[in-house]
Coordinates of C-alpha atoms in Angstrom, one line a residue:
X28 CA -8.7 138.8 101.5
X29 CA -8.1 142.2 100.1
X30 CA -7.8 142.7 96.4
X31 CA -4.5 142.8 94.7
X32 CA -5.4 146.2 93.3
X33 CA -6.5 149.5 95.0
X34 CA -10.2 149.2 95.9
X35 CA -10.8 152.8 95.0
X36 CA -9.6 151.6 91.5
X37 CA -11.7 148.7 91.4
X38 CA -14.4 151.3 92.0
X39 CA -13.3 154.0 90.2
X40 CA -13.5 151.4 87.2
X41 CA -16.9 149.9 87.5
X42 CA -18.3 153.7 88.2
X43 CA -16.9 154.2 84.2
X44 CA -18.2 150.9 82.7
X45 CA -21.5 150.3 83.6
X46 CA -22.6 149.5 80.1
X47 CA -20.6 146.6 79.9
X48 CA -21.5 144.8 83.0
X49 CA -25.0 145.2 82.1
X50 CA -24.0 144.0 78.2
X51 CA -22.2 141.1 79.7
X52 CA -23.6 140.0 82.5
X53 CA -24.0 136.4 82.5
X54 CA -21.1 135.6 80.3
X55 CA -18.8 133.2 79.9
X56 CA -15.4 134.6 79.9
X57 CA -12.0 133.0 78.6
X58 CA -8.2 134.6 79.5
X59 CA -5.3 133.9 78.5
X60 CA -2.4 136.0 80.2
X61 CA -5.1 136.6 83.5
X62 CA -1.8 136.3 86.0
X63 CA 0.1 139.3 84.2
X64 CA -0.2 142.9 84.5
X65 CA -2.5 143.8 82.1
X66 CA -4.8 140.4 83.2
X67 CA -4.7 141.1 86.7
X68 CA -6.3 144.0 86.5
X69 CA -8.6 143.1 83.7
X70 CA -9.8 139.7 86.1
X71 CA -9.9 142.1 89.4
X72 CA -12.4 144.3 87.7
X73 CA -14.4 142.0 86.6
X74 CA -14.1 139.5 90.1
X75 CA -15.3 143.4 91.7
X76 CA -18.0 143.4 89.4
X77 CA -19.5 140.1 90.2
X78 CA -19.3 141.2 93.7
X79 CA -20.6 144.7 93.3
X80 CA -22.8 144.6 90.3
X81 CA -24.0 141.0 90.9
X82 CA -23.0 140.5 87.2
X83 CA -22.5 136.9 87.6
X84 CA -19.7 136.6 84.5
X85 CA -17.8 133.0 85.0
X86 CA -14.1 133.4 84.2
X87 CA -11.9 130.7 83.4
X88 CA -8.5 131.4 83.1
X89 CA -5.4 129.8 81.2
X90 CA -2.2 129.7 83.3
X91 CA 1.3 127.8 82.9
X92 CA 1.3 127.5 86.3
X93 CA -1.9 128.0 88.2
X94 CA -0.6 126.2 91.3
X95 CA 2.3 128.8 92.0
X96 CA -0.2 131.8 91.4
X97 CA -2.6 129.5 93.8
X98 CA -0.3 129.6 96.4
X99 CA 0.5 132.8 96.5
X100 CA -2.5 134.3 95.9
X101 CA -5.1 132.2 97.9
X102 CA -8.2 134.1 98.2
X103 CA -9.0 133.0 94.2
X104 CA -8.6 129.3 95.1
X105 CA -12.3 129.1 96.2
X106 CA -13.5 132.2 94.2
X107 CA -17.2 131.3 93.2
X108 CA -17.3 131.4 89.0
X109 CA -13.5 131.3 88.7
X110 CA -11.5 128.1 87.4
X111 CA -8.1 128.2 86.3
X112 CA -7.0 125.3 83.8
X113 CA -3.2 124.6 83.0
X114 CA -1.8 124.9 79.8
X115 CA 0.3 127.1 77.3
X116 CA -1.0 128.9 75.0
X117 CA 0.7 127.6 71.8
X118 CA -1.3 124.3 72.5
X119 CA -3.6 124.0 75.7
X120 CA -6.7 122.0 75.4
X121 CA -9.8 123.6 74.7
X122 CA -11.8 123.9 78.1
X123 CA -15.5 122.3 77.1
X124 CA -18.7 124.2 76.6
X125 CA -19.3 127.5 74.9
X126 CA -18.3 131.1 75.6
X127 CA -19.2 134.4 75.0
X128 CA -15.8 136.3 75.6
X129 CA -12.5 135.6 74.9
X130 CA -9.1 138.2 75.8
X131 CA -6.1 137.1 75.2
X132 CA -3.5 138.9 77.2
X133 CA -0.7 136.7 77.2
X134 CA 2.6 138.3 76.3
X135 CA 5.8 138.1 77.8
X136 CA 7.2 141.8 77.4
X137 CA 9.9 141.0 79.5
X138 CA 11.3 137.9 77.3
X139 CA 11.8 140.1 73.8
X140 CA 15.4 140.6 74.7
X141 CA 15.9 137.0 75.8
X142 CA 14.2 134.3 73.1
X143 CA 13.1 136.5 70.0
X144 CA 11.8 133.0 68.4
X145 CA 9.8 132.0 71.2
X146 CA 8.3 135.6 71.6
X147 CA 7.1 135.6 67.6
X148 CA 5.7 131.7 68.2
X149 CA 4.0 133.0 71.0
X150 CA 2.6 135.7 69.2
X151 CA 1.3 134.1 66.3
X152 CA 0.8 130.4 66.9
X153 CA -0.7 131.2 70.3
X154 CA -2.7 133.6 68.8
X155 CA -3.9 131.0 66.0
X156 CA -4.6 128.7 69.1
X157 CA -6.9 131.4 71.0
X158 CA -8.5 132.5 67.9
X159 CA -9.3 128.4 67.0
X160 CA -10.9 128.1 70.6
X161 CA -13.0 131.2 69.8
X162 CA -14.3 129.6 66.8
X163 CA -15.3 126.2 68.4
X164 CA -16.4 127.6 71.3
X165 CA -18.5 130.2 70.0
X166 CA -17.1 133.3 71.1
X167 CA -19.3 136.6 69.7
X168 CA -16.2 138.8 71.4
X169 CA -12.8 138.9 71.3
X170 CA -9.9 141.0 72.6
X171 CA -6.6 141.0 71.4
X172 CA -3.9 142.9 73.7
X173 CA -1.2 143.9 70.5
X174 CA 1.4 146.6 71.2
X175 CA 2.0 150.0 69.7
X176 CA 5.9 147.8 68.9
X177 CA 3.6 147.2 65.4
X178 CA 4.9 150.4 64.1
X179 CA 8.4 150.2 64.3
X180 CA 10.5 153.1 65.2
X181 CA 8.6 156.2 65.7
X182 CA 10.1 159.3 63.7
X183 CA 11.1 161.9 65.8
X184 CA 10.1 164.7 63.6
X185 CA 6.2 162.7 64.5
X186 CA 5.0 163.6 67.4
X187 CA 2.3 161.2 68.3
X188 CA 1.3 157.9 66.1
X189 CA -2.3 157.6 65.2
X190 CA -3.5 154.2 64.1
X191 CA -3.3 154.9 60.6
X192 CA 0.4 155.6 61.1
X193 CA 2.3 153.0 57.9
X194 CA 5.2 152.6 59.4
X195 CA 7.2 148.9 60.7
X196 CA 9.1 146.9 62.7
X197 CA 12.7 146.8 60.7
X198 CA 13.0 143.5 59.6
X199 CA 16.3 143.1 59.6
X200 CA 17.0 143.9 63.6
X201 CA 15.7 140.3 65.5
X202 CA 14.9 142.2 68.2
X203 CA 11.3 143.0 66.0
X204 CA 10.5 139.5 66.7
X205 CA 8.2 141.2 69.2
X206 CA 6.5 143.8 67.0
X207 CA 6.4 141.7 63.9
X208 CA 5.1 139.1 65.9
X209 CA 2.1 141.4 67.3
X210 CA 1.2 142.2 63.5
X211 CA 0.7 139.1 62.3
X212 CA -1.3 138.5 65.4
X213 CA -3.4 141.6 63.9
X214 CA -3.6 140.5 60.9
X215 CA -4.5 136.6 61.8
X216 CA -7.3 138.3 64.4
X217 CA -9.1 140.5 61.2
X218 CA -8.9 137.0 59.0
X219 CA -11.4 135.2 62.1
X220 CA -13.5 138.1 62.5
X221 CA -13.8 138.7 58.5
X222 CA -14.2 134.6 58.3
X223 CA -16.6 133.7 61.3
X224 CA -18.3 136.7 62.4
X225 CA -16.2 137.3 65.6
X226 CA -16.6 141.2 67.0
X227 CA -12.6 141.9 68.0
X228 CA -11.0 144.1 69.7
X229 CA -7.3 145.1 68.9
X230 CA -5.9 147.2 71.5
X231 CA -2.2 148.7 70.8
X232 CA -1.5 149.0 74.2
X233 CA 2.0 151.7 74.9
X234 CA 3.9 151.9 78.1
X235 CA 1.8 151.7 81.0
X236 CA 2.0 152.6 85.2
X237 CA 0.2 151.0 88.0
X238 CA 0.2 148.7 91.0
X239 CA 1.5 145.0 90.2
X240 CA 3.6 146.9 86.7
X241 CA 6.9 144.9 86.3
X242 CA 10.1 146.4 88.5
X243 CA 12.3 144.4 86.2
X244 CA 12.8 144.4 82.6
X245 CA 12.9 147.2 80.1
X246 CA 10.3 149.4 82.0
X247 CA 12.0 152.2 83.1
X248 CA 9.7 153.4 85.4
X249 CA 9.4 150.1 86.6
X250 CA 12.8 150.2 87.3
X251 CA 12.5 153.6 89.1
X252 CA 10.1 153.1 91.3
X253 CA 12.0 149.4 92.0
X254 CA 15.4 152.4 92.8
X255 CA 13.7 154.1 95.0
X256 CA 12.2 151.3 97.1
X257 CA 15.2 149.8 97.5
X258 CA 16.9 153.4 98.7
X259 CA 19.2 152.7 95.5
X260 CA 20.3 155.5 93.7
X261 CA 18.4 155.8 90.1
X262 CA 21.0 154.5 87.4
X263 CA 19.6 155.4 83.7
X264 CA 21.2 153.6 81.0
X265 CA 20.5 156.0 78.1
X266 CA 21.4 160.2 77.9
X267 CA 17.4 160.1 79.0
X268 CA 16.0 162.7 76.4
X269 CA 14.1 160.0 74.7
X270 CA 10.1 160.7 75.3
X271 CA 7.7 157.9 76.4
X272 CA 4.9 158.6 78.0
X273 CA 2.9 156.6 80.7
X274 CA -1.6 155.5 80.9
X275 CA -2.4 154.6 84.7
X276 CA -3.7 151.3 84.5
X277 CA -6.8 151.8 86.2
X278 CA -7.4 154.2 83.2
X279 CA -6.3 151.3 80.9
X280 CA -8.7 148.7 82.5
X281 CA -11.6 151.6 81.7
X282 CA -10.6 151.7 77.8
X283 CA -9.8 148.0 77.4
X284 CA -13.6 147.1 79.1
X285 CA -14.7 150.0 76.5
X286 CA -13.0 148.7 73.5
X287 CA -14.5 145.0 74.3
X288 CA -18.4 146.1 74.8
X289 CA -17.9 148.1 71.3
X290 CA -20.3 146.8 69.4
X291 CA -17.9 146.8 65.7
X292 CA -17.0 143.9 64.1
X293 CA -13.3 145.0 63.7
X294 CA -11.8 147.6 65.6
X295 CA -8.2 149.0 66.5
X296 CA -7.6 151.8 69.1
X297 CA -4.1 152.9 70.6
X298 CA -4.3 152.5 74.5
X299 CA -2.1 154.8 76.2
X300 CA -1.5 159.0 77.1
X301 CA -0.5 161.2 74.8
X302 CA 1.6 163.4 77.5
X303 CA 5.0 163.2 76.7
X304 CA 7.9 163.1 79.4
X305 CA 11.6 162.8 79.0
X306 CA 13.3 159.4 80.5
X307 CA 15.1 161.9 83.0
X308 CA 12.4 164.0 84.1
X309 CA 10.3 160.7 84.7
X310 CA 12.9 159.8 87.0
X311 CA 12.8 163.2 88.6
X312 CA 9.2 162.6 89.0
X313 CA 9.2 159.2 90.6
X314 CA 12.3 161.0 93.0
X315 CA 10.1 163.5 94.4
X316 CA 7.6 161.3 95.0
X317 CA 10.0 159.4 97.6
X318 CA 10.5 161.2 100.9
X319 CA 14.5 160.2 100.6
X320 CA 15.8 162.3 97.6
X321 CA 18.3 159.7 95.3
X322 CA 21.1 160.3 93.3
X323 CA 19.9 159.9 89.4
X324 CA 22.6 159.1 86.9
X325 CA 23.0 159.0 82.9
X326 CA 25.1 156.3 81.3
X327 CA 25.5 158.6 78.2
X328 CA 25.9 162.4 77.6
X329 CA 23.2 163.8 75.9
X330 CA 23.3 165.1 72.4
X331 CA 21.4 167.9 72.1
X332 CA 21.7 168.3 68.1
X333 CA 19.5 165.0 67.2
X334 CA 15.8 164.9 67.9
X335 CA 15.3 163.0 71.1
X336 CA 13.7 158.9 70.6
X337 CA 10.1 159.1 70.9
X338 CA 6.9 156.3 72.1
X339 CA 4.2 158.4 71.9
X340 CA 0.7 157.2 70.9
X341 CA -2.4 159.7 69.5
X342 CA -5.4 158.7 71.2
X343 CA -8.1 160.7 69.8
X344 CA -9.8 157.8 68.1
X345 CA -10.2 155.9 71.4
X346 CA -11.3 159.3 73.6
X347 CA -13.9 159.8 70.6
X348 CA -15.5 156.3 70.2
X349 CA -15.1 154.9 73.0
X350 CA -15.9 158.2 75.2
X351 CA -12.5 157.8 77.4
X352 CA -10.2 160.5 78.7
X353 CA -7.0 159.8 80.8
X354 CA -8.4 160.1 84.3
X355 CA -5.4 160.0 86.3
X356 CA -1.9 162.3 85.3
X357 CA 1.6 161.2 86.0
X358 CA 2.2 162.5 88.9
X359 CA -1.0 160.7 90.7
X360 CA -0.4 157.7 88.7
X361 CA 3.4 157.8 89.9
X362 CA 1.7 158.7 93.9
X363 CA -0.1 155.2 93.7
X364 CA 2.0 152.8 92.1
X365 CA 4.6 153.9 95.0
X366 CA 1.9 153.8 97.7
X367 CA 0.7 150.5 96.5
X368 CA 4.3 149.0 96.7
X369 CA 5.8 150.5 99.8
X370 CA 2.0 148.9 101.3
X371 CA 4.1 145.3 100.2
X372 CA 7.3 146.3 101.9
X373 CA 6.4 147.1 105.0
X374 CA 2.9 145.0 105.1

């Protein structure tokens, strides 16, 4: 069976990270969060590897339910190196033997709005629990997928956030349960590194585009693309000035891969693009990409005497250590994600 990413992709990312497959190969890899967006990707690429590259890495992935992913995705039941254990990640039992790398990738983006005190547990305590198996089992590398929410509200008059940006979740709004929640993750990820001699990884990842993304939830161009699909018109909730700004995730799989093989022993990068677009010309975008032109609505009127809202990461750090550039713009990125889903509708 076919992968559940584009095979160009798959290609396109082992043609930009062939230093880690030969540091790596051979390993023993541990995920957390391998069934999710991010994951997926992240455990295609490396499944493509093995078969490409012959690097041989095992994988063993944690899952709530690996039955349901099972059964709907059969061609990794009998995938040679691959086992998938069943747990949570707040208190699964440690899988036996030792390991050289450990991601942990589990995150539910699309719970912040729902349970803000199982999203900071989750967080944290799960964190504490990854970072516990790392010790025991002997893990030399370690990536943690954190979330440019750690700075709080960018400042409009700031147009792009570089990591030494001070700024905060607002601790008095609970919907920073997710953000505070990703800095103590941060924080308890340097204390391992610092205590046992673990080489991490913190990747600040902003919003993101790409086959498998979530059409539901706050993702708005999620949401779009989900619009357009389903020959709805495209509803936005806010006035849409505010400026986000999207990394393919075939790119982000590249710098992720990059930021793990980095050889210091604590490092933080922002993953995402740096090219801004409004909420409303994003849903242009995604429009015109759809051979039946939609409707696009605003739920507010825009007031064109504040700054617009903006999520907008500087990158410079990553593009200079870790020698990445965005590969794919926008309106390619937008191109794919569409072609990948319409490829599920109609079969």
């Amino acid at each position: 069976m076919q992968p559940s990413v584009p095979i160009d992709d798959l290609d396109f990312i082992l043609e930009h990270t062939a230093d880690v497959w030969s540091k790596f190969s051979g390993a023993r890899l541990f995920i957390t969060g391998g069934t999710g967006f991010i994951g997926i990707w992240l455990l295609e690429s490396i499944a493509w590897a093995n078969k490409r590259l012959n690097a041989n890495i095992s994988i063993t992935i944690l899952s709530r339910n690996p039955d349901a992913f099972l059964k709907k995705n059969p061609r990794w039941s009998n995938s040679q190196g691959i086992q998938f254990i069943k747990g949570d990640v707040l208190d699964f039992e440690f899988p036996l033997g030792s390991y050289d790398i450990a991601i942990h990738a589990a995150t539910d983006v699309a719970g912040v709005e729902q349970d803000y005190l199982n999203v900071f547990d989750s967080n944290v305590a799960g964190t504490r629990r990854v970072l516990d198996f790392c010790v025991k089992s002997g893990v030399k590398s370690f990536l943690l997928t954190s979330s440019g929410a750690v700075y709080g509200v960018q400042p409009p008059e700031i147009s792009h956030l570089d990591e030494k940006y001070k700024g905060a979740p607002e601790l008095n709004d609970l919907r920073s349960g997710y953000g505070e929640g990703k800095r103590a993750a941060e924080w308890l990820t340097n204390l391992y590194a610092i205590k046992y001699g673990i080489n991490v990884g913190i990747a600040r990842i902003f919003a993101l585009i790409g086959p498998g993304m979530p059409l539901e939830g706050p993702f708005a161009a999620g949401n779009f693309i989900r619009d357009v699909l389903n020959e709805k018109n495209i509803a936005i909730q806010s006035d849409g000035t505010a400026l986000r700004s999207y990394l393919y995730a075939a790119d982000m799989t590249i710098w992720l891969l990059k930021l793990l093989e980095n050889e210091s022993s604590v490092k933080v990068f922002n993953i995402g693009s740096e090219q801004a677009i409004s909420i409303l010309d994003l849903a242009t975008a995604v429009d015109k990409k759809h051979k039946e032109k939609r409707m696009i609505t605003l739920g507010q009127q825009p007031d064109h005497s504040v700054l617009p809202q903006r999520y907008i990461p500087a990158t410079q750090k990553a593009q200079r250590e870790l020698l990445v550039v965005e590969y794919t713009d926008l309106e390619s990125s937008i191109k794919k994600t569409l072609h990948w889903y319409k490829g599920l509708v109609h079969g």
